[in-house]
Coordinates of C-alpha atoms and ligand atoms in Angstrom, one line a residue:
X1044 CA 4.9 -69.3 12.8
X1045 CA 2.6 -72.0 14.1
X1046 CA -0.7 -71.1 15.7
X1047 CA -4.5 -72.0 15.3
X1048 CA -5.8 -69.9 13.3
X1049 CA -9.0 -67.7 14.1
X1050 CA -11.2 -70.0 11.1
X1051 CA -10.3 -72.8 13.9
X1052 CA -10.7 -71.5 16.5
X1053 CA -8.0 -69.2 17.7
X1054 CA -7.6 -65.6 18.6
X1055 CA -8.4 -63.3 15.3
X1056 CA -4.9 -61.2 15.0
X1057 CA -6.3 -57.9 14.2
X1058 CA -8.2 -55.6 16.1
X1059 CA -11.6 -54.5 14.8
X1060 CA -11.6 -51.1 16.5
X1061 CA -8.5 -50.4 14.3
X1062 CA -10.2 -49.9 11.0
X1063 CA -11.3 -46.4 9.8
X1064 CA -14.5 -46.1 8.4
X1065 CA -15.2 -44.4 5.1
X1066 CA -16.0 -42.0 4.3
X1067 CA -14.5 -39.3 6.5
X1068 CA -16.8 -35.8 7.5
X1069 CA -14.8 -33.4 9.2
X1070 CA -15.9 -30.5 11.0
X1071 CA -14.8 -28.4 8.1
X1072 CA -17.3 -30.8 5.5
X1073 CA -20.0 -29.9 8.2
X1074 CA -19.4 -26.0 7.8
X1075 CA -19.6 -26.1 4.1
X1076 CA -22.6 -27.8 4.0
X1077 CA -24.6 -26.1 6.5
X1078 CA -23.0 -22.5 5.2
X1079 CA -25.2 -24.2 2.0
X1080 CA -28.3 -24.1 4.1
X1081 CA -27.6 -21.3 5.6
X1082 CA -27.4 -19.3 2.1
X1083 CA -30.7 -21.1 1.4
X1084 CA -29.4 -21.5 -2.5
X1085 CA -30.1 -25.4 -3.3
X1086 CA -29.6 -25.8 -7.0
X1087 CA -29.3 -24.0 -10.1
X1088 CA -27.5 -23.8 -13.6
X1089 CA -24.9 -21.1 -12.5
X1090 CA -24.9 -21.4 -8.9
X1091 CA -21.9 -20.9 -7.0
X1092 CA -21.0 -24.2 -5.0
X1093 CA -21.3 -26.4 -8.2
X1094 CA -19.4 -23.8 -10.7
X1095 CA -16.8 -23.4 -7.9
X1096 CA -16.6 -27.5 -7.9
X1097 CA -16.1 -27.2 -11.4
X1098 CA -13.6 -24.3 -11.8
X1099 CA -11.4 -26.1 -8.6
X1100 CA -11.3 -29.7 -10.3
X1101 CA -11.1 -28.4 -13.9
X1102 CA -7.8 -26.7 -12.2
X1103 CA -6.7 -29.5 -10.1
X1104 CA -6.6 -32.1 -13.7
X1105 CA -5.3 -29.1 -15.8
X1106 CA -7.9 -29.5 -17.9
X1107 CA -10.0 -25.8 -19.2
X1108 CA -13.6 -27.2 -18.7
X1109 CA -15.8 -29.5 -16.1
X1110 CA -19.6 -29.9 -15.7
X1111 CA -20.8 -31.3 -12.9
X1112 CA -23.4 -34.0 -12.6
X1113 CA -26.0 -36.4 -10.3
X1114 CA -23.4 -39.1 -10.6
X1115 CA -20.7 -40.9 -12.6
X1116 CA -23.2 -42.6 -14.9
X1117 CA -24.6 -39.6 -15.8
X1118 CA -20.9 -37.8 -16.6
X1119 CA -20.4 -41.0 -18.8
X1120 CA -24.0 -41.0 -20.8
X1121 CA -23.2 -37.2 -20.9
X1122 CA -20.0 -37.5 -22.5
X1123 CA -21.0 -40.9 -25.3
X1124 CA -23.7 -38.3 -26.1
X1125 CA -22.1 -35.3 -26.6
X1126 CA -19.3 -37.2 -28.7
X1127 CA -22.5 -37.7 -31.2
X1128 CA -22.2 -41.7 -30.6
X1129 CA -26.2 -43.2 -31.9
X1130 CA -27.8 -46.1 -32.5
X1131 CA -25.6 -48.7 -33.9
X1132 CA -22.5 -47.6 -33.4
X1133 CA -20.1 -49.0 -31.4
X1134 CA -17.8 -48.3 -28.3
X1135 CA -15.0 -50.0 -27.4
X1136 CA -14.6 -50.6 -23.3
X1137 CA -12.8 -53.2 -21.1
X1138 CA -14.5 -56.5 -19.7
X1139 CA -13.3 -55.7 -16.3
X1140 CA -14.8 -52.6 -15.1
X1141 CA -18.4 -51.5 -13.6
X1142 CA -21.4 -52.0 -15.5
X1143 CA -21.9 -48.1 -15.6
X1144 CA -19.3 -47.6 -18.4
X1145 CA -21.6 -49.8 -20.7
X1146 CA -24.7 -48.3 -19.5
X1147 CA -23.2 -45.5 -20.9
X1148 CA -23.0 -46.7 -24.5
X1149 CA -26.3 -48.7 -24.5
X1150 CA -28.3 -45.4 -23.1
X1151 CA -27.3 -43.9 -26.8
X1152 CA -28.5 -47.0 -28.2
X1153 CA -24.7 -47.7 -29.3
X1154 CA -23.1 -51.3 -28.7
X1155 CA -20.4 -51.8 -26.1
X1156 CA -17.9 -54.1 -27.6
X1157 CA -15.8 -55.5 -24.7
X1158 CA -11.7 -56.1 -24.6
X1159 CA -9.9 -58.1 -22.8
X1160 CA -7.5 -57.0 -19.8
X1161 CA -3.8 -56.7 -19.2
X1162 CA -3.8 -59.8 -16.4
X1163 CA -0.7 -57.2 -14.6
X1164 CA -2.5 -54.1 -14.8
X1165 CA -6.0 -55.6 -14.4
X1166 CA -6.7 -52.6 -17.2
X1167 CA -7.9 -52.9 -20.9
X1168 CA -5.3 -54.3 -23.3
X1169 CA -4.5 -52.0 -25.9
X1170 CA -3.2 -55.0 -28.0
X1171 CA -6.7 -56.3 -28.0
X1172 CA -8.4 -53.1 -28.9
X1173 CA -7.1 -52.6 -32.5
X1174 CA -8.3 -56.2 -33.5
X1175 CA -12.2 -54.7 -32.2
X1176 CA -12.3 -52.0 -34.7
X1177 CA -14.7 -52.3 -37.0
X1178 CA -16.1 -49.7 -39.2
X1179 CA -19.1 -48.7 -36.9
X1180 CA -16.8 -48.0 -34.2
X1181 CA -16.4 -44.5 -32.6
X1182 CA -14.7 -44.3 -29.8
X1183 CA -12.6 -45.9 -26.7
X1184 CA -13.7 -45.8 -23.3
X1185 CA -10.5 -46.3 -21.3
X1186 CA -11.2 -47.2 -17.5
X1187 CA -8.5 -46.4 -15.0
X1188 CA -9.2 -50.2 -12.8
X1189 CA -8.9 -49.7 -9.5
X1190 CA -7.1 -45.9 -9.6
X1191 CA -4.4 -47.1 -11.4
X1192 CA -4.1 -45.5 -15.6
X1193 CA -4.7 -47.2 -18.3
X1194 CA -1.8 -48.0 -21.0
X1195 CA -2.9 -43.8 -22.3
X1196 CA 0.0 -43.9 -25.1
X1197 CA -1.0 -46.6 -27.5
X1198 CA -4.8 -45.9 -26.7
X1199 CA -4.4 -42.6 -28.3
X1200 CA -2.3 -43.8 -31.0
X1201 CA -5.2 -46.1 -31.6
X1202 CA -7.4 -43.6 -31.4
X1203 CA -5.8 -41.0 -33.4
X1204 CA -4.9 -44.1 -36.2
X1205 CA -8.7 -44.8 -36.2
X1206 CA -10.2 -41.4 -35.8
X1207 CA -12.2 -42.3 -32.8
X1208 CA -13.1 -40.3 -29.7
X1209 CA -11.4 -41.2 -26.5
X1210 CA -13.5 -40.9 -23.3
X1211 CA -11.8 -41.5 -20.0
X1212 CA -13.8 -43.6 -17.5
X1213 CA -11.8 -42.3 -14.4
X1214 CA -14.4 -42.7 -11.9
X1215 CA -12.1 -44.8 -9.5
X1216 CA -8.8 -42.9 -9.9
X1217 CA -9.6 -39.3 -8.8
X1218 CA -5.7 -37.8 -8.6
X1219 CA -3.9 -40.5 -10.0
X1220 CA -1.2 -39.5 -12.6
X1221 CA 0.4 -41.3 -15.7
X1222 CA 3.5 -39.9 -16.9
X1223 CA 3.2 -36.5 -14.9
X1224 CA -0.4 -36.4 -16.1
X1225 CA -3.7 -36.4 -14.5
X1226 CA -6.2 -39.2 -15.2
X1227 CA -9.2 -37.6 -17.1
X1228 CA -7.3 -35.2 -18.7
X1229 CA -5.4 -36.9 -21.2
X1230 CA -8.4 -37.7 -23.5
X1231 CA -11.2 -36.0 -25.5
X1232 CA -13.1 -36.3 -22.1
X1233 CA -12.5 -37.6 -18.7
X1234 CA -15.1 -38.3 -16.1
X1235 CA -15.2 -38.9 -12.4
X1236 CA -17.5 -40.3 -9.8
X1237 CA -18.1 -38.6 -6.5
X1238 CA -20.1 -41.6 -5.3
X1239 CA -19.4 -42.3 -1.4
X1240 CA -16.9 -45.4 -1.8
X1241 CA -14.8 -43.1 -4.1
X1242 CA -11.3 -41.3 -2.5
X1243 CA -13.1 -37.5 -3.1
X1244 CA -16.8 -39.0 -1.3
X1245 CA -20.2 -36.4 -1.8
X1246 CA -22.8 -39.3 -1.3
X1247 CA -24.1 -39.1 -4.8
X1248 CA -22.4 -37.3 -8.3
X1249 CA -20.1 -37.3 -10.8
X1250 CA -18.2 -34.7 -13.1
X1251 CA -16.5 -34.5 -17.0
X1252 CA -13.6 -32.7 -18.1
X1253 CA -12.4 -31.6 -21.5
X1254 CA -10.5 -29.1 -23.8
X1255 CA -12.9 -29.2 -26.1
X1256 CA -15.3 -26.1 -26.7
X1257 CA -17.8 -28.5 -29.1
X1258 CA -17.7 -31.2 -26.2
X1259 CA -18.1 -28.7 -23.9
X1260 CA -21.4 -26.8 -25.5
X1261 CA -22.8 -30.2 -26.3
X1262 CA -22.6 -31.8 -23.3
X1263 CA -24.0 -28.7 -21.6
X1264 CA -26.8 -29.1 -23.0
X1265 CA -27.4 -32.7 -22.8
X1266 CA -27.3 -32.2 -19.0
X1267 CA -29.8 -29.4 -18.9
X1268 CA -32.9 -31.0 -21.1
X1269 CA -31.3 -30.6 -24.9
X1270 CA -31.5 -26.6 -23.7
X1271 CA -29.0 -23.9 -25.2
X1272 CA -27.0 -22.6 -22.3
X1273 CA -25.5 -19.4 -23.2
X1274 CA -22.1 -17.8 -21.7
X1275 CA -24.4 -14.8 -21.9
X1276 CA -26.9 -16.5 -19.1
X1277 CA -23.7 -17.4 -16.9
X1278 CA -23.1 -13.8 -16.7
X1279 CA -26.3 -12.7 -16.1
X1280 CA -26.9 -15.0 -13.6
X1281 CA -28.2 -13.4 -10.1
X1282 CA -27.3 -15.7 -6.9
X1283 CA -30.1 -13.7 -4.8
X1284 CA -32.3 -15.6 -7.9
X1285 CA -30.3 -18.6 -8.4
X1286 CA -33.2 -20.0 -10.1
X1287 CA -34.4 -16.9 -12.4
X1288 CA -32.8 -15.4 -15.2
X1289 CA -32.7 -14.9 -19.1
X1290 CA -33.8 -18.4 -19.9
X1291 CA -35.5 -19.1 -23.5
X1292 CA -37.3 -22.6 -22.2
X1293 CA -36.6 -24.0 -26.3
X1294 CA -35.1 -27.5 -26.7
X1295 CA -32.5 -27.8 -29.3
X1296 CA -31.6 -31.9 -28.7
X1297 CA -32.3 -34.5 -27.1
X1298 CA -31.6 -33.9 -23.5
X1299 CA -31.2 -35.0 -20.1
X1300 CA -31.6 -33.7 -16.3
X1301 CA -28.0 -34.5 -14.6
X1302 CA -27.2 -31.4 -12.8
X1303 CA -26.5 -32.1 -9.3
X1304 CA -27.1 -29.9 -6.1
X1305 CA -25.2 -27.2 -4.0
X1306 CA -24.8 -29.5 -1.1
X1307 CA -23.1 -32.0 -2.9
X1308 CA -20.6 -29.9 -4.9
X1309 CA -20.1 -28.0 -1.7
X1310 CA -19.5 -31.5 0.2
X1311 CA -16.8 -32.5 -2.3
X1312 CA -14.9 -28.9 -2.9
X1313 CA -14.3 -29.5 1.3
X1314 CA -13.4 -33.4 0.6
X1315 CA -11.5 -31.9 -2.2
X1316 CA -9.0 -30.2 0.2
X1317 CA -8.1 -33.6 1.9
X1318 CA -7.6 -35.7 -1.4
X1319 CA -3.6 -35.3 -1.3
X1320 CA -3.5 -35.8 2.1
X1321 CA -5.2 -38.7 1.4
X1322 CA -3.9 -40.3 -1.4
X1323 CA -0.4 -40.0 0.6
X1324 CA -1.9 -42.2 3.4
X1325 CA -3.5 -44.4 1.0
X1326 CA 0.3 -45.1 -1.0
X1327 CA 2.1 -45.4 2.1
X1328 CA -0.5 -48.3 3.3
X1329 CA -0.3 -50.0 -0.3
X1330 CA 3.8 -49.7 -0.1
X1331 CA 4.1 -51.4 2.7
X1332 CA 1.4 -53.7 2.0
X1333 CA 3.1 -54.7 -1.3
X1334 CA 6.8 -54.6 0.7
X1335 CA 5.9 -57.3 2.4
X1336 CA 3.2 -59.5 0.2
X1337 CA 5.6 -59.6 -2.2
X1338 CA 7.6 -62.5 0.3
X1339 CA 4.8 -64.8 0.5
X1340 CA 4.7 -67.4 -1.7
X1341 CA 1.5 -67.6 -3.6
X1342 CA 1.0 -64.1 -3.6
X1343 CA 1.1 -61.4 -6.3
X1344 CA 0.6 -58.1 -5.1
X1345 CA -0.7 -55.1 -7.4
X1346 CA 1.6 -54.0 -10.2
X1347 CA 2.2 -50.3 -10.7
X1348 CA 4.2 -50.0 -14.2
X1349 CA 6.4 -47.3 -13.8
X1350 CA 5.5 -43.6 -14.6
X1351 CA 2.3 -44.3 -13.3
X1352 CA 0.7 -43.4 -9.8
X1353 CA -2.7 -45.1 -8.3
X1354 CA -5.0 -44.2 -6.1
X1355 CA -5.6 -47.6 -5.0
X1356 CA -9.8 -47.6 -5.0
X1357 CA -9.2 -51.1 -4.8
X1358 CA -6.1 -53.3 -3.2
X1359 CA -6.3 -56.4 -5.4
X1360 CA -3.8 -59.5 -4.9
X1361 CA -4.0 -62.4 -7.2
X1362 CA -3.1 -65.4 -5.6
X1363 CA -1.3 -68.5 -7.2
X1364 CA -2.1 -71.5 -5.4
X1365 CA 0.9 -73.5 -6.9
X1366 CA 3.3 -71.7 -6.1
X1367 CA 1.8 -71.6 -2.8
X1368 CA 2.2 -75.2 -3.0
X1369 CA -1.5 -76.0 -3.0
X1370 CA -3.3 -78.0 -6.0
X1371 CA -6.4 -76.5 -5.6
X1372 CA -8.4 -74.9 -8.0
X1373 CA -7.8 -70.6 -8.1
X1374 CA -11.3 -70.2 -7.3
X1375 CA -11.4 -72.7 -4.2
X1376 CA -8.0 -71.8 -2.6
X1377 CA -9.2 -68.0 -3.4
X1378 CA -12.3 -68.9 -1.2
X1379 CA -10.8 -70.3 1.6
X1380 CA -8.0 -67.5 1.7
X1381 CA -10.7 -65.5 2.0
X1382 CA -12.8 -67.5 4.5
X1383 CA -9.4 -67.4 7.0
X1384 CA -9.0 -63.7 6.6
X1385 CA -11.8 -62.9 7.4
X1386 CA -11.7 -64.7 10.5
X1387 CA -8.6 -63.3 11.3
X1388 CA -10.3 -60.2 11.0
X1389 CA -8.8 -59.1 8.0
X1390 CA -11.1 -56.6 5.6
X1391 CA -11.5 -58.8 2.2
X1392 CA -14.3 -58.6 -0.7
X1393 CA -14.0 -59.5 -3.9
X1394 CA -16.0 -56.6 -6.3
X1395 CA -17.5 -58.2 -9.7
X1396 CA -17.7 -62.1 -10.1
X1397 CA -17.9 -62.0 -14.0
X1398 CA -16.7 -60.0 -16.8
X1399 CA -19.4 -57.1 -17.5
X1400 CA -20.3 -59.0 -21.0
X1401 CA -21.1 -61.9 -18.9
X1402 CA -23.9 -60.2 -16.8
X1403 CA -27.9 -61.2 -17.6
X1404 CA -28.3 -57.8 -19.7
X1405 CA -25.6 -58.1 -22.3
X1406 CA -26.2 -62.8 -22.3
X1407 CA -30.0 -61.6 -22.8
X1408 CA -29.3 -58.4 -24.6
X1409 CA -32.3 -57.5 -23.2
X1410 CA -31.9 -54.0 -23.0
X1411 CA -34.5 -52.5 -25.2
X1412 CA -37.5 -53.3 -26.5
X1413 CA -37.2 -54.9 -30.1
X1414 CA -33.5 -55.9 -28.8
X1415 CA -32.4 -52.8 -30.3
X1416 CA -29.1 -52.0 -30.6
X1417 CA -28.3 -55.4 -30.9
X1418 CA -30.5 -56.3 -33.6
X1419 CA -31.0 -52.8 -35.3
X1420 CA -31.0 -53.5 -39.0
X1421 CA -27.6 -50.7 -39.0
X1422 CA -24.8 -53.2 -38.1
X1423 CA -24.4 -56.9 -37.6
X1424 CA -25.9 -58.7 -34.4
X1425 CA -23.6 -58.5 -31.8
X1426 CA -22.5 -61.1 -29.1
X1427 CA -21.3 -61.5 -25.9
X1428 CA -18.8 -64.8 -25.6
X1429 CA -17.1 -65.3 -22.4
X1430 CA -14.2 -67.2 -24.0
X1431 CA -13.4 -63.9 -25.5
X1432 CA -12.2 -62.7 -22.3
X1433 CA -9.6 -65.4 -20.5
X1434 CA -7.5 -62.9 -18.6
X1435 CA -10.3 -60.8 -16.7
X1436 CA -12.5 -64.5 -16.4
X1437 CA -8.8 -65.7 -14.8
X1438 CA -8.8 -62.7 -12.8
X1439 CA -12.3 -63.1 -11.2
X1440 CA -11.2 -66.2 -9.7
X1441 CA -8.0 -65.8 -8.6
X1442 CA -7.9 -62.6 -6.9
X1443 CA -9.5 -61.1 -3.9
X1444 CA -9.4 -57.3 -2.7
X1445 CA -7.7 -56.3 0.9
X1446 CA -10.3 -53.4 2.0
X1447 CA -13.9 -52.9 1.0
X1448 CA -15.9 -49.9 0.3
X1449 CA -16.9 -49.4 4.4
X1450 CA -12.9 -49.8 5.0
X1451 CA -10.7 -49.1 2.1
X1452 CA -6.9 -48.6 2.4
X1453 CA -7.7 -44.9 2.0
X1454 CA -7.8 -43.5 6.0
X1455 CA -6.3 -46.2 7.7
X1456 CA -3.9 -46.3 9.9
X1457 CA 0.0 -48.0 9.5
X1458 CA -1.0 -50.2 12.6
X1459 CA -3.6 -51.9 10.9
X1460 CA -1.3 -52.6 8.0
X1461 CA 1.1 -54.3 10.2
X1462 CA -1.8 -56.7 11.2
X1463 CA -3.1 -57.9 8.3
X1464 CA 0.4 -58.6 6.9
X1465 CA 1.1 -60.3 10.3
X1466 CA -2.9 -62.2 9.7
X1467 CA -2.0 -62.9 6.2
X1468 CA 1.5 -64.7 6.7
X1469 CA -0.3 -66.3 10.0
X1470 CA -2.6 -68.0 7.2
X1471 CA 0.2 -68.8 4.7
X1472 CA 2.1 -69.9 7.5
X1473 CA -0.6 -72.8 8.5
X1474 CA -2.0 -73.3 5.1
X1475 CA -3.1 -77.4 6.3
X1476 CA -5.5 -75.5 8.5
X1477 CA -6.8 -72.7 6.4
X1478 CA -7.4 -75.2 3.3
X1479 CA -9.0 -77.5 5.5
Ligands
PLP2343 C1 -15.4 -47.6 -13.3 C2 -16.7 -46.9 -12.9 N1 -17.4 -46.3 -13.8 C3 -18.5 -45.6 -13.6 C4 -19.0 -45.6 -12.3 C5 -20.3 -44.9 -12.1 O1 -20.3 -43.9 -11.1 P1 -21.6 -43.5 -10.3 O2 -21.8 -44.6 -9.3 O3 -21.3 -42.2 -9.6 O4 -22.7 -43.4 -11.2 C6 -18.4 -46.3 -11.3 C7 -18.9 -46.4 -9.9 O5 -19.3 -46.3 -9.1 C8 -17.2 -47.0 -11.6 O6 -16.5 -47.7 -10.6

């Protein structure tokens, strides 16, 4: 194959009015949300939209309990809280995820300490957590990168060997499965994102699972202000009042406000109907993406190890320019790959350009006033040094995503597939020009 390509000049190869737009709102998302309206019941602890959300996705993971909340970040913090993590101590998390996972940690005034990644997986190394452990640590916070699980097996094993809480940061892989298991439901807690990029989309929220009747009361409360929230109120509750009822108005901890609203959890139970449908589409177009990558020198398409399933929130190749038969440098042949699919008209981004660690707030540790955690006479000063993390720095410059948030793999169509493989081996194929 030997044509200009679009960066000089030439026809772009695919078609913009192929690509899908995400999210999706169906005639049937319309209906739930103005039957909301319509009932004129917004918000309240027991109303019946969010406690339907939670009683559906509880279900759908296996898992006996969810709480709903404003967003991801909140389901995290609600979690790290309710696992009685403080000042001090310390959380172990992966370097390659989104800041919100160490938000978590630092809004408890605990420590993040970061890990390295598996550079096939793109997820935490559980070889690299054990060495971490240090006698103010407390739990794991296992991130499942990109809608694909994390190693789950020797995490707990970890975990269990260390007494230390396991929280799963599944906000990218709603409905992904590791052997025969749902993400979020394999540790103490799980918790999801509903955020509008995600593969189940209600604008703005989030949601925890867990087994665990203590997890469960404490985080309940944590999301309602520190307040007791008594099975007794649940039943009592009155949806012509959604907003009256038995409550006592005392504090008993420190507490947040991260409910969320009856529009949103009525938004996502109607987006929760389509997420097999879509997570079919969304593994069909990664197959055959993969099927073919796979032939192109210089590329290295996702790796699924096997008993696992993704969700694919992200399509990330790494690209090799050696083997490619390019000396450039990763992050220079990475940007003009990128450069010349996008001109082909190819949907590219990239998502994070340095570890988490490496970001202002955790160089500065500038977090708090007095730089507490960091400097809290309770544990030694921690750190942040980006040679402690080769394989996600590596990663960061050698890889590139096929999809963004506007157009992820998730609703398009097979045709579109076929055009970026044909755009991306029209680029390999005239590399001279593209590396121009
Ligand atoms: C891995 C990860 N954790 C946590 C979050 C936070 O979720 P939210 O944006 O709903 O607060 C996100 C993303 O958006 C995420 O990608």
């Amino acid at each position: 194959m030997s044509d200009t390509l679009a960066i000089r000049g030439g026809t772009p190869m695919v078609p913009r009015d192929l690509h899908v737009r995400w999210p999706i709102i169906t005639a049937e998302d319309k209906a739930a949300v103005t039957a909301v309206l319509d009932a004129g019941v917004l918000s309240g602890p027991f109303a019946v939209q969010v406690r339907s959300l939670e009683e559906e996705w509880a279900r759908y993971c296996g898992v006996r309990y969810a709480l709903a909340t404003n967003s991801g970040t909140a389901a995290l913090h609600t979690a790290v809280a309710a696992g009685k993590i403080g000042t001090g101590d310390q959380v172990i998390t992966t370097a390659f995820t989104f800041l919100a996972t160490a938000l978590a940690v630092l809004q408890q005034n605990a420590v993040p300490i970061f890990a390295d990644i598996d550079p096939r997986t793109y997820n935490i190394d559980p070889a690299r957590i054990e060495e971490r452990i240090t006698g103010r640590t407390r739990a794991i916070i296992p991130v499942h990168i990109h809608g694909l699980p994390a190693d789950m097996d020797p995490i707990l094993a970890i975990a269990k060997k260390h007494g230390l809480l396991v929280i799963e940061d599944a906000a990218q892989a709603h409905g992904s499965t590791y052997k025969g298991k749902r993400v979020g439901s394999m540790g103490d807690v799980g918790c999801f994102s509903f955020q509008s990029s995600k593969n189940l989309p209600a604008g703005e929220g989030g949601i925890l699972l867990t087994d665990r009747d203590d997890l469960r009361e404490r985080a309940h409360r944590f999301r309602e202000f520190g307040e007791d929230i008594r099975e007794s109120d649940r039943k009592a509750f009155d949806p012509t009042r959604p907003l009256d009822g038995a409550r006592e108005y005392n504090s008993l901890m420190m507490g947040w406000m991260y409910r969320t609203t009856e529009l949103t959890a009525a938004l996502c139970r109607s987006q929760l109907r389509r997420l097999d449908a879509s997570l079919q589409q969304t593994r069909r177009n990664a197959a055959f993406l993969t099927d073919h990558l796979a032939k192109v020198p210089g590329i290295v398409p996702p790796y699924v190890p096997p008993g696992c399933t993704s969700g694919y929130y992200q399509y990330r190749i790494r690209l090799d320019p050696a083997a490619a038969g390019s000396n450039l440098p990763p992050r220079d042949f990475r940007q003009k790959i990128l450069a010349a699919l996008t001109a082909e008209g190819v949907e590219v981004s990239l998502w994070q350009t340095v570890p988490v660690p490496g970001q202002s707030l955790f160089q500065e540790r500038s977090g708090y006033g007095l730089a507490c955690p960091w400097k809290c006479p309770l544990g030694e000063e921690v750190k942040y040094d980006l040679a402690e993390y080769p394989e996600t720095r590596k990663l960061l410059l050698d890889s590139l995503v096929i999809g963004s948030h506007s157009f992820p793999l998730f609703p398009q169509p097979l045709a579109l597939m076929e055009k970026y493989v044909e755009a991306v081996q029209r680029v390999f194929a005239n590399l001279d020009q593209a590396l121009a």
